Protein backbone atom coordinates (compact mmCIF):
# COMPACT_ATOMS: atom_id res chain seq x y z
CA UNK A 1 0.00 0.00 0.00
CA UNK A 2 1.06 3.58 -0.53
CA UNK A 3 1.84 5.29 2.73
CA UNK A 4 0.65 8.80 3.45
CA UNK A 5 2.33 11.13 5.90
CA UNK A 6 4.92 9.56 8.16
CA UNK A 7 6.42 6.34 6.85
CA UNK A 8 6.03 3.37 9.21
CA UNK A 9 9.77 2.56 8.95
CA UNK A 10 10.51 5.84 10.76
CA UNK A 11 8.44 4.84 13.78
CA UNK A 12 10.65 1.99 14.95
CA UNK A 13 11.48 -1.63 14.12
CA UNK A 14 8.90 -3.68 12.17
CA UNK A 15 8.39 -6.24 14.94
CA UNK A 16 7.04 -3.40 17.12
CA UNK A 17 5.12 -1.51 14.45
CA UNK A 18 3.26 -4.63 13.30
CA UNK A 19 1.60 -5.41 16.62
CA UNK A 20 -1.77 -7.08 17.21
CA UNK A 21 -3.73 -3.95 16.30
CA UNK A 22 -1.87 -3.54 13.02
CA UNK A 23 -2.17 -7.26 12.24
CA UNK A 24 -5.93 -7.03 12.75
CA UNK A 25 -6.15 -4.60 9.83
CA UNK A 26 -4.77 -7.26 7.49
CA UNK A 27 -7.68 -9.50 8.44
CA UNK A 28 -10.58 -7.01 8.52
CA UNK A 29 -9.72 -4.07 6.24
CA UNK A 30 -11.25 -4.94 2.87
CA UNK A 31 -9.22 -2.36 0.93
CA UNK A 32 -5.95 -3.49 2.47
CA UNK A 33 -6.75 -7.12 1.66
CA UNK A 34 -7.64 -6.21 -1.92
CA UNK A 35 -4.48 -4.14 -2.53
CA UNK A 36 -2.18 -6.78 -1.01
CA UNK A 37 -3.78 -9.52 -3.09
CA UNK A 38 -3.46 -7.51 -6.31
CA UNK A 39 0.21 -6.78 -5.67
CA UNK A 40 0.84 -10.47 -4.95
CA UNK A 41 -0.85 -11.32 -8.24
CA UNK A 42 1.30 -8.83 -10.11
CA UNK A 43 4.48 -10.13 -8.44
CA UNK A 44 3.58 -13.70 -9.40
CA UNK A 45 2.95 -12.56 -12.97
CA UNK A 46 6.40 -10.93 -13.10
CA UNK A 47 8.03 -14.17 -11.90
CA UNK A 48 7.17 -15.69 -15.31
CA UNK A 49 6.84 -19.21 -13.88
CA UNK A 50 6.12 -22.20 -16.16
CA UNK A 51 2.39 -22.31 -16.82
CA UNK A 52 0.46 -25.14 -15.22
CA UNK A 53 3.45 -26.29 -13.14
CA UNK A 54 3.30 -26.02 -9.32
CA UNK A 55 6.41 -24.33 -7.90
CA UNK A 56 7.97 -24.01 -4.45
CA UNK A 57 8.12 -20.30 -3.61
CA UNK A 58 9.44 -18.08 -0.83
CA UNK A 59 7.34 -15.18 0.50
CA UNK A 60 9.54 -12.67 2.34
CA UNK A 61 7.66 -10.46 4.79
CA UNK A 62 4.65 -12.76 4.45
CA UNK A 63 2.71 -11.00 7.23
CA UNK A 64 -0.77 -12.40 7.74
CA UNK A 65 -0.48 -14.67 4.70
CA UNK A 66 -2.53 -12.67 2.17
CA UNK A 67 0.03 -13.02 -0.60
CA UNK A 68 0.58 -16.65 0.36
CA UNK A 69 -3.14 -17.32 -0.04
CA UNK A 70 -2.90 -16.06 -3.61
CA UNK A 71 0.04 -18.39 -4.28
CA UNK A 72 -1.96 -21.33 -2.91
CA UNK A 73 -4.96 -20.38 -5.03
CA UNK A 74 -2.71 -20.52 -8.09
CA UNK A 75 -1.58 -24.04 -7.20
CA UNK A 76 1.88 -23.26 -5.78
CA UNK A 77 3.52 -24.30 -2.51
CA UNK A 78 5.21 -21.69 -0.36
CA UNK A 79 7.13 -20.82 2.78
CA UNK A 80 6.70 -17.43 4.45
CA UNK A 81 9.18 -15.60 6.67
CA UNK A 82 8.32 -12.56 8.79
CA UNK A 83 9.82 -10.71 11.76
CA UNK A 84 6.48 -9.93 13.45
CA UNK A 85 5.04 -12.58 15.80
CA UNK A 86 1.65 -10.81 15.74
CA UNK A 87 1.43 -11.01 11.94
CA UNK A 88 2.38 -14.68 11.93
CA UNK A 89 -0.26 -15.36 14.60
CA UNK A 90 -2.81 -13.71 12.31
CA UNK A 91 -1.64 -15.97 9.47
CA UNK A 92 -2.11 -19.05 11.65
CA UNK A 93 -5.58 -17.89 12.66
CA UNK A 94 -6.48 -17.59 8.98
CA UNK A 95 -5.44 -21.22 8.32
CA UNK A 96 -2.94 -20.34 5.61
CA UNK A 97 -1.56 -23.34 3.75
CA UNK A 98 2.11 -22.36 3.64
CA UNK A 99 4.80 -23.02 6.23
CA UNK A 100 5.65 -20.03 8.42
CA UNK A 101 8.98 -18.96 9.88
CA UNK A 102 9.77 -16.19 12.38
CA UNK A 103 12.95 -14.48 11.27
CA UNK A 104 14.79 -11.28 10.33
CA UNK A 105 15.54 -11.12 6.59
CA UNK A 106 18.40 -8.72 7.35
CA UNK A 107 20.21 -11.61 9.04
CA UNK A 108 19.88 -13.84 5.98
CA UNK A 109 17.48 -16.46 4.64
CA UNK A 110 18.07 -19.74 6.56
CA UNK A 111 17.51 -22.37 3.87
CA UNK A 112 19.71 -24.73 1.86
CA UNK A 113 21.08 -23.57 -1.51
CA UNK A 114 18.73 -24.08 -4.44
CA UNK A 115 15.63 -24.61 -2.30
CA UNK A 116 13.14 -22.31 -4.05
CA UNK A 117 11.88 -21.92 -7.61
CA UNK A 118 11.15 -18.23 -7.05
CA UNK A 119 10.53 -15.52 -4.47
CA UNK A 120 8.06 -12.70 -3.94
CA UNK A 121 7.93 -9.96 -1.34
CA UNK A 122 5.27 -7.33 -0.76
CA UNK A 123 6.14 -4.04 0.98
CA UNK A 124 9.03 -5.36 3.05
CA UNK A 125 12.50 -4.68 1.63
CA UNK A 126 12.49 -0.92 2.33
CA UNK A 127 12.55 -1.71 6.07
CA UNK A 128 16.19 -2.82 5.69
CA UNK A 129 17.20 0.73 4.76
CA UNK A 130 16.60 1.98 8.31
CA UNK A 131 18.91 1.48 11.29
CA UNK A 132 16.94 0.83 14.47
CA UNK A 133 20.05 0.24 16.61
CA UNK A 134 23.74 1.13 16.45
CA UNK A 135 24.74 -2.28 15.12
CA UNK A 136 22.34 -1.97 12.15
CA UNK A 137 24.19 -0.95 8.99
CA UNK A 138 21.66 -0.85 6.11
CA UNK A 139 24.16 -1.66 3.35
CA UNK A 140 25.46 -4.72 5.24
CA UNK A 141 21.97 -5.96 6.12
CA UNK A 142 20.84 -5.54 2.51
CA UNK A 143 23.87 -7.44 1.23
CA UNK A 144 23.34 -10.24 3.77
CA UNK A 145 19.72 -10.49 2.66
CA UNK A 146 20.42 -10.49 -1.08
CA UNK A 147 23.40 -12.84 -0.93
CA UNK A 148 21.45 -15.42 1.07
CA UNK A 149 18.43 -14.98 -1.21
CA UNK A 150 20.65 -15.59 -4.24
CA UNK A 151 21.86 -18.80 -2.61
CA UNK A 152 18.46 -20.28 -1.76
CA UNK A 153 17.08 -19.78 -5.29
CA UNK A 154 17.44 -22.35 -8.05
CA UNK A 155 19.85 -21.02 -10.66
CA UNK A 156 17.91 -19.11 -13.27
CA UNK A 157 15.02 -18.40 -10.87
CA UNK A 158 13.59 -14.93 -10.30
CA UNK A 159 12.74 -12.84 -7.28
CA UNK A 160 10.13 -10.07 -7.51
CA UNK A 161 10.19 -7.65 -4.60
CA UNK A 162 7.48 -4.98 -4.41
CA UNK A 163 8.75 -2.06 -2.36
CA UNK A 164 8.17 1.58 -1.47
CA UNK A 165 11.53 3.39 -1.77
CA UNK A 166 11.62 6.66 0.12
CA UNK A 167 13.77 8.34 -2.54
CA UNK A 168 16.07 7.61 -5.48
CA UNK A 169 19.11 7.25 -3.18
CA UNK A 170 17.38 4.49 -1.21
CA UNK A 171 16.41 2.66 -4.39
CA UNK A 172 20.00 2.93 -5.62
CA UNK A 173 21.30 1.51 -2.33
CA UNK A 174 18.99 -1.48 -2.66
CA UNK A 175 19.83 -2.22 -6.30
CA UNK A 176 23.61 -1.85 -5.73
CA UNK A 177 23.56 -4.44 -2.93
CA UNK A 178 21.45 -6.80 -5.05
CA UNK A 179 23.99 -6.50 -7.88
CA UNK A 180 26.91 -7.12 -5.49
CA UNK A 181 25.18 -10.33 -4.37
CA UNK A 182 25.15 -11.61 -7.96
CA UNK A 183 21.69 -10.65 -9.19
CA UNK A 184 20.91 -9.06 -12.53
CA UNK A 185 17.62 -7.39 -13.46
CA UNK A 186 16.06 -4.03 -12.80
CA UNK A 187 13.07 -2.09 -11.55
CA UNK A 188 9.62 -2.26 -13.15
CA UNK A 189 7.45 0.76 -12.31
CA UNK A 190 3.73 0.25 -12.89
CA UNK A 191 1.55 3.32 -13.51
CA UNK A 192 4.51 5.76 -13.23
CA UNK A 193 2.32 8.81 -13.80
CA UNK A 194 -0.23 7.97 -11.10
CA UNK A 195 0.25 9.18 -7.54
CA UNK A 196 -2.09 6.51 -6.13
CA UNK A 197 -1.47 3.47 -8.35
CA UNK A 198 2.31 3.79 -8.82
CA UNK A 199 4.12 0.62 -7.73
CA UNK A 200 7.80 -0.37 -7.75
CA UNK A 201 8.79 -4.00 -8.44
CA UNK A 202 12.45 -5.00 -8.18
CA UNK A 203 12.80 -7.91 -10.63
CA UNK A 204 15.93 -9.93 -9.94
CA UNK A 205 17.40 -12.82 -11.97
CA UNK A 206 19.69 -15.40 -10.39
CA UNK A 207 20.98 -16.54 -13.76
CA UNK A 208 21.97 -14.90 -17.05
CA UNK A 209 20.43 -11.49 -17.61
CA UNK A 210 17.15 -11.62 -19.50
CA UNK A 211 14.50 -9.15 -20.58
CA UNK A 212 12.62 -7.08 -18.04
CA UNK A 213 8.81 -7.47 -18.16
CA UNK A 214 6.85 -4.50 -19.43
CA UNK A 215 5.35 -2.13 -16.88
CA UNK A 216 1.64 -1.40 -16.69
CA UNK A 217 0.86 2.11 -17.89
CA UNK A 218 -2.91 2.52 -18.11
CA UNK A 219 -4.79 3.19 -14.86
CA UNK A 220 -8.09 1.36 -14.65
CA UNK A 221 -11.01 1.96 -12.32
CA UNK A 222 -9.72 -0.81 -10.08
CA UNK A 223 -6.68 1.25 -9.12
CA UNK A 224 -8.74 4.22 -7.95
CA UNK A 225 -8.86 4.80 -4.21
CA UNK A 226 -11.84 3.42 -2.38
CA UNK A 227 -12.89 4.02 1.19
CA UNK A 228 -11.56 1.65 3.81
CA UNK A 229 -14.16 -0.66 5.29
CA UNK A 230 -13.83 -2.40 8.65
CA UNK A 231 -15.94 -5.33 9.80
CA UNK A 232 -16.11 -7.31 12.98
CA UNK A 233 -15.84 -10.58 11.05
CA UNK A 234 -13.33 -11.97 8.60
CA UNK A 235 -14.09 -11.26 4.99
CA UNK A 236 -15.05 -14.19 2.79
CA UNK A 237 -12.64 -13.63 -0.08
CA UNK A 238 -13.29 -15.21 -3.46
CA UNK A 239 -10.40 -16.85 -5.25
CA UNK A 240 -9.34 -14.40 -7.90
CA UNK A 241 -9.62 -16.61 -10.96
CA UNK A 242 -11.76 -19.55 -9.92
CA UNK A 243 -14.68 -17.88 -8.20
CA UNK A 244 -14.52 -20.38 -5.34
CA UNK A 245 -15.74 -19.08 -1.99
CA UNK A 246 -13.30 -19.67 0.85
CA UNK A 247 -14.43 -22.43 3.27
CA UNK A 248 -17.09 -23.65 0.81
CA UNK A 249 -17.36 -27.35 -0.07
CA UNK A 250 -15.56 -26.84 -3.39
CA UNK A 251 -12.79 -24.90 -1.65
CA UNK A 252 -12.37 -27.68 0.97
CA UNK A 253 -12.23 -30.38 -1.73
CA UNK A 254 -9.55 -28.47 -3.66
CA UNK A 255 -7.53 -27.95 -0.49
CA UNK A 256 -7.73 -31.67 0.38
CA UNK A 257 -6.66 -32.61 -3.14
CA UNK A 258 -3.62 -30.30 -2.91
CA UNK A 259 -2.64 -31.92 0.39
CA UNK A 260 -2.94 -35.39 -1.20
CA UNK A 261 -0.56 -34.27 -3.96
CA UNK A 262 1.85 -33.16 -1.23
CA UNK A 263 1.78 -36.70 0.16
CA UNK A 264 -0.04 -35.73 3.34
CA UNK A 265 -2.59 -37.95 5.05
CA UNK A 266 -6.10 -36.67 4.30
CA UNK A 267 -9.47 -38.01 5.38
CA UNK A 268 -11.64 -39.45 2.58
CA UNK A 269 -14.30 -37.24 1.00
CA UNK A 270 -17.88 -37.84 2.14
CA UNK A 271 -21.28 -36.20 1.83
CA UNK A 272 -20.43 -34.25 4.98
CA UNK A 273 -17.18 -32.76 3.62
CA UNK A 274 -17.32 -28.96 3.74
CA UNK A 275 -20.63 -28.91 5.58
CA UNK A 276 -20.87 -26.24 8.27
CA UNK A 277 -21.08 -27.56 11.82
CA UNK A 278 -23.69 -26.36 14.25
CA UNK A 279 -22.31 -24.13 17.02
CA UNK A 280 -21.72 -25.76 20.40
CA UNK A 281 -23.21 -24.29 23.55
Short mmCIF file of C-alpha atoms in Angstrom, two decimals, residues 92-280:
data_model
loop_
_atom_site.label_atom_id
_atom_site.label_comp_id
_atom_site.label_asym_id
_atom_site.label_seq_id
_atom_site.Cartn_x
_atom_site.Cartn_y
_atom_site.Cartn_z
CA UNK A 92 -2.11 -19.05 11.65
CA UNK A 93 -5.58 -17.89 12.66
CA UNK A 94 -6.48 -17.59 8.98
CA UNK A 95 -5.44 -21.22 8.32
CA UNK A 96 -2.94 -20.34 5.61
CA UNK A 97 -1.56 -23.34 3.75
CA UNK A 98 2.11 -22.36 3.64
CA UNK A 99 4.80 -23.02 6.23
CA UNK A 100 5.65 -20.03 8.42
CA UNK A 101 8.98 -18.96 9.88
CA UNK A 102 9.77 -16.19 12.38
CA UNK A 103 12.95 -14.48 11.27
CA UNK A 104 14.79 -11.28 10.33
CA UNK A 105 15.54 -11.12 6.59
CA UNK A 106 18.40 -8.72 7.35
CA UNK A 107 20.21 -11.61 9.04
CA UNK A 108 19.88 -13.84 5.98
CA UNK A 109 17.48 -16.46 4.64
CA UNK A 110 18.07 -19.74 6.56
CA UNK A 111 17.51 -22.37 3.87
CA UNK A 112 19.71 -24.73 1.86
CA UNK A 113 21.08 -23.57 -1.51
CA UNK A 114 18.73 -24.08 -4.44
CA UNK A 115 15.63 -24.61 -2.30
CA UNK A 116 13.14 -22.31 -4.05
CA UNK A 117 11.88 -21.92 -7.61
CA UNK A 118 11.15 -18.23 -7.05
CA UNK A 119 10.53 -15.52 -4.47
CA UNK A 120 8.06 -12.70 -3.94
CA UNK A 121 7.93 -9.96 -1.34
CA UNK A 122 5.27 -7.33 -0.76
CA UNK A 123 6.14 -4.04 0.98
CA UNK A 124 9.03 -5.36 3.05
CA UNK A 125 12.50 -4.68 1.63
CA UNK A 126 12.49 -0.92 2.33
CA UNK A 127 12.55 -1.71 6.07
CA UNK A 128 16.19 -2.82 5.69
CA UNK A 129 17.20 0.73 4.76
CA UNK A 130 16.60 1.98 8.31
CA UNK A 131 18.91 1.48 11.29
CA UNK A 132 16.94 0.83 14.47
CA UNK A 133 20.05 0.24 16.61
CA UNK A 134 23.74 1.13 16.45
CA UNK A 135 24.74 -2.28 15.12
CA UNK A 136 22.34 -1.97 12.15
CA UNK A 137 24.19 -0.95 8.99
CA UNK A 138 21.66 -0.85 6.11
CA UNK A 139 24.16 -1.66 3.35
CA UNK A 140 25.46 -4.72 5.24
CA UNK A 141 21.97 -5.96 6.12
CA UNK A 142 20.84 -5.54 2.51
CA UNK A 143 23.87 -7.44 1.23
CA UNK A 144 23.34 -10.24 3.77
CA UNK A 145 19.72 -10.49 2.66
CA UNK A 146 20.42 -10.49 -1.08
CA UNK A 147 23.40 -12.84 -0.93
CA UNK A 148 21.45 -15.42 1.07
CA UNK A 149 18.43 -14.98 -1.21
CA UNK A 150 20.65 -15.59 -4.24
CA UNK A 151 21.86 -18.80 -2.61
CA UNK A 152 18.46 -20.28 -1.76
CA UNK A 153 17.08 -19.78 -5.29
CA UNK A 154 17.44 -22.35 -8.05
CA UNK A 155 19.85 -21.02 -10.66
CA UNK A 156 17.91 -19.11 -13.27
CA UNK A 157 15.02 -18.40 -10.87
CA UNK A 158 13.59 -14.93 -10.30
CA UNK A 159 12.74 -12.84 -7.28
CA UNK A 160 10.13 -10.07 -7.51
CA UNK A 161 10.19 -7.65 -4.60
CA UNK A 162 7.48 -4.98 -4.41
CA UNK A 163 8.75 -2.06 -2.36
CA UNK A 164 8.17 1.58 -1.47
CA UNK A 165 11.53 3.39 -1.77
CA UNK A 166 11.62 6.66 0.12
CA UNK A 167 13.77 8.34 -2.54
CA UNK A 168 16.07 7.61 -5.48
CA UNK A 169 19.11 7.25 -3.18
CA UNK A 170 17.38 4.49 -1.21
CA UNK A 171 16.41 2.66 -4.39
CA UNK A 172 20.00 2.93 -5.62
CA UNK A 173 21.30 1.51 -2.33
CA UNK A 174 18.99 -1.48 -2.66
CA UNK A 175 19.83 -2.22 -6.30
CA UNK A 176 23.61 -1.85 -5.73
CA UNK A 177 23.56 -4.44 -2.93
CA UNK A 178 21.45 -6.80 -5.05
CA UNK A 179 23.99 -6.50 -7.88
CA UNK A 180 26.91 -7.12 -5.49
CA UNK A 181 25.18 -10.33 -4.37
CA UNK A 182 25.15 -11.61 -7.96
CA UNK A 183 21.69 -10.65 -9.19
CA UNK A 184 20.91 -9.06 -12.53
CA UNK A 185 17.62 -7.39 -13.46
CA UNK A 186 16.06 -4.03 -12.80
CA UNK A 187 13.07 -2.09 -11.55
CA UNK A 188 9.62 -2.26 -13.15
CA UNK A 189 7.45 0.76 -12.31
CA UNK A 190 3.73 0.25 -12.89
CA UNK A 191 1.55 3.32 -13.51
CA UNK A 192 4.51 5.76 -13.23
CA UNK A 193 2.32 8.81 -13.80
CA UNK A 194 -0.23 7.97 -11.10
CA UNK A 195 0.25 9.18 -7.54
CA UNK A 196 -2.09 6.51 -6.13
CA UNK A 197 -1.47 3.47 -8.35
CA UNK A 198 2.31 3.79 -8.82
CA UNK A 199 4.12 0.62 -7.73
CA UNK A 200 7.80 -0.37 -7.75
CA UNK A 201 8.79 -4.00 -8.44
CA UNK A 202 12.45 -5.00 -8.18
CA UNK A 203 12.80 -7.91 -10.63
CA UNK A 204 15.93 -9.93 -9.94
CA UNK A 205 17.40 -12.82 -11.97
CA UNK A 206 19.69 -15.40 -10.39
CA UNK A 207 20.98 -16.54 -13.76
CA UNK A 208 21.97 -14.90 -17.05
CA UNK A 209 20.43 -11.49 -17.61
CA UNK A 210 17.15 -11.62 -19.50
CA UNK A 211 14.50 -9.15 -20.58
CA UNK A 212 12.62 -7.08 -18.04
CA UNK A 213 8.81 -7.47 -18.16
CA UNK A 214 6.85 -4.50 -19.43
CA UNK A 215 5.35 -2.13 -16.88
CA UNK A 216 1.64 -1.40 -16.69
CA UNK A 217 0.86 2.11 -17.89
CA UNK A 218 -2.91 2.52 -18.11
CA UNK A 219 -4.79 3.19 -14.86
CA UNK A 220 -8.09 1.36 -14.65
CA UNK A 221 -11.01 1.96 -12.32
CA UNK A 222 -9.72 -0.81 -10.08
CA UNK A 223 -6.68 1.25 -9.12
CA UNK A 224 -8.74 4.22 -7.95
CA UNK A 225 -8.86 4.80 -4.21
CA UNK A 226 -11.84 3.42 -2.38
CA UNK A 227 -12.89 4.02 1.19
CA UNK A 228 -11.56 1.65 3.81
CA UNK A 229 -14.16 -0.66 5.29
CA UNK A 230 -13.83 -2.40 8.65
CA UNK A 231 -15.94 -5.33 9.80
CA UNK A 232 -16.11 -7.31 12.98
CA UNK A 233 -15.84 -10.58 11.05
CA UNK A 234 -13.33 -11.97 8.60
CA UNK A 235 -14.09 -11.26 4.99
CA UNK A 236 -15.05 -14.19 2.79
CA UNK A 237 -12.64 -13.63 -0.08
CA UNK A 238 -13.29 -15.21 -3.46
CA UNK A 239 -10.40 -16.85 -5.25
CA UNK A 240 -9.34 -14.40 -7.90
CA UNK A 241 -9.62 -16.61 -10.96
CA UNK A 242 -11.76 -19.55 -9.92
CA UNK A 243 -14.68 -17.88 -8.20
CA UNK A 244 -14.52 -20.38 -5.34
CA UNK A 245 -15.74 -19.08 -1.99
CA UNK A 246 -13.30 -19.67 0.85
CA UNK A 247 -14.43 -22.43 3.27
CA UNK A 248 -17.09 -23.65 0.81
CA UNK A 249 -17.36 -27.35 -0.07
CA UNK A 250 -15.56 -26.84 -3.39
CA UNK A 251 -12.79 -24.90 -1.65
CA UNK A 252 -12.37 -27.68 0.97
CA UNK A 253 -12.23 -30.38 -1.73
CA UNK A 254 -9.55 -28.47 -3.66
CA UNK A 255 -7.53 -27.95 -0.49
CA UNK A 256 -7.73 -31.67 0.38
CA UNK A 257 -6.66 -32.61 -3.14
CA UNK A 258 -3.62 -30.30 -2.91
CA UNK A 259 -2.64 -31.92 0.39
CA UNK A 260 -2.94 -35.39 -1.20
CA UNK A 261 -0.56 -34.27 -3.96
CA UNK A 262 1.85 -33.16 -1.23
CA UNK A 263 1.78 -36.70 0.16
CA UNK A 264 -0.04 -35.73 3.34
CA UNK A 265 -2.59 -37.95 5.05
CA UNK A 266 -6.10 -36.67 4.30
CA UNK A 267 -9.47 -38.01 5.38
CA UNK A 268 -11.64 -39.45 2.58
CA UNK A 269 -14.30 -37.24 1.00
CA UNK A 270 -17.88 -37.84 2.14
CA UNK A 271 -21.28 -36.20 1.83
CA UNK A 272 -20.43 -34.25 4.98
CA UNK A 273 -17.18 -32.76 3.62
CA UNK A 274 -17.32 -28.96 3.74
CA UNK A 275 -20.63 -28.91 5.58
CA UNK A 276 -20.87 -26.24 8.27
CA UNK A 277 -21.08 -27.56 11.82
CA UNK A 278 -23.69 -26.36 14.25
CA UNK A 279 -22.31 -24.13 17.02
CA UNK A 280 -21.72 -25.76 20.40
#
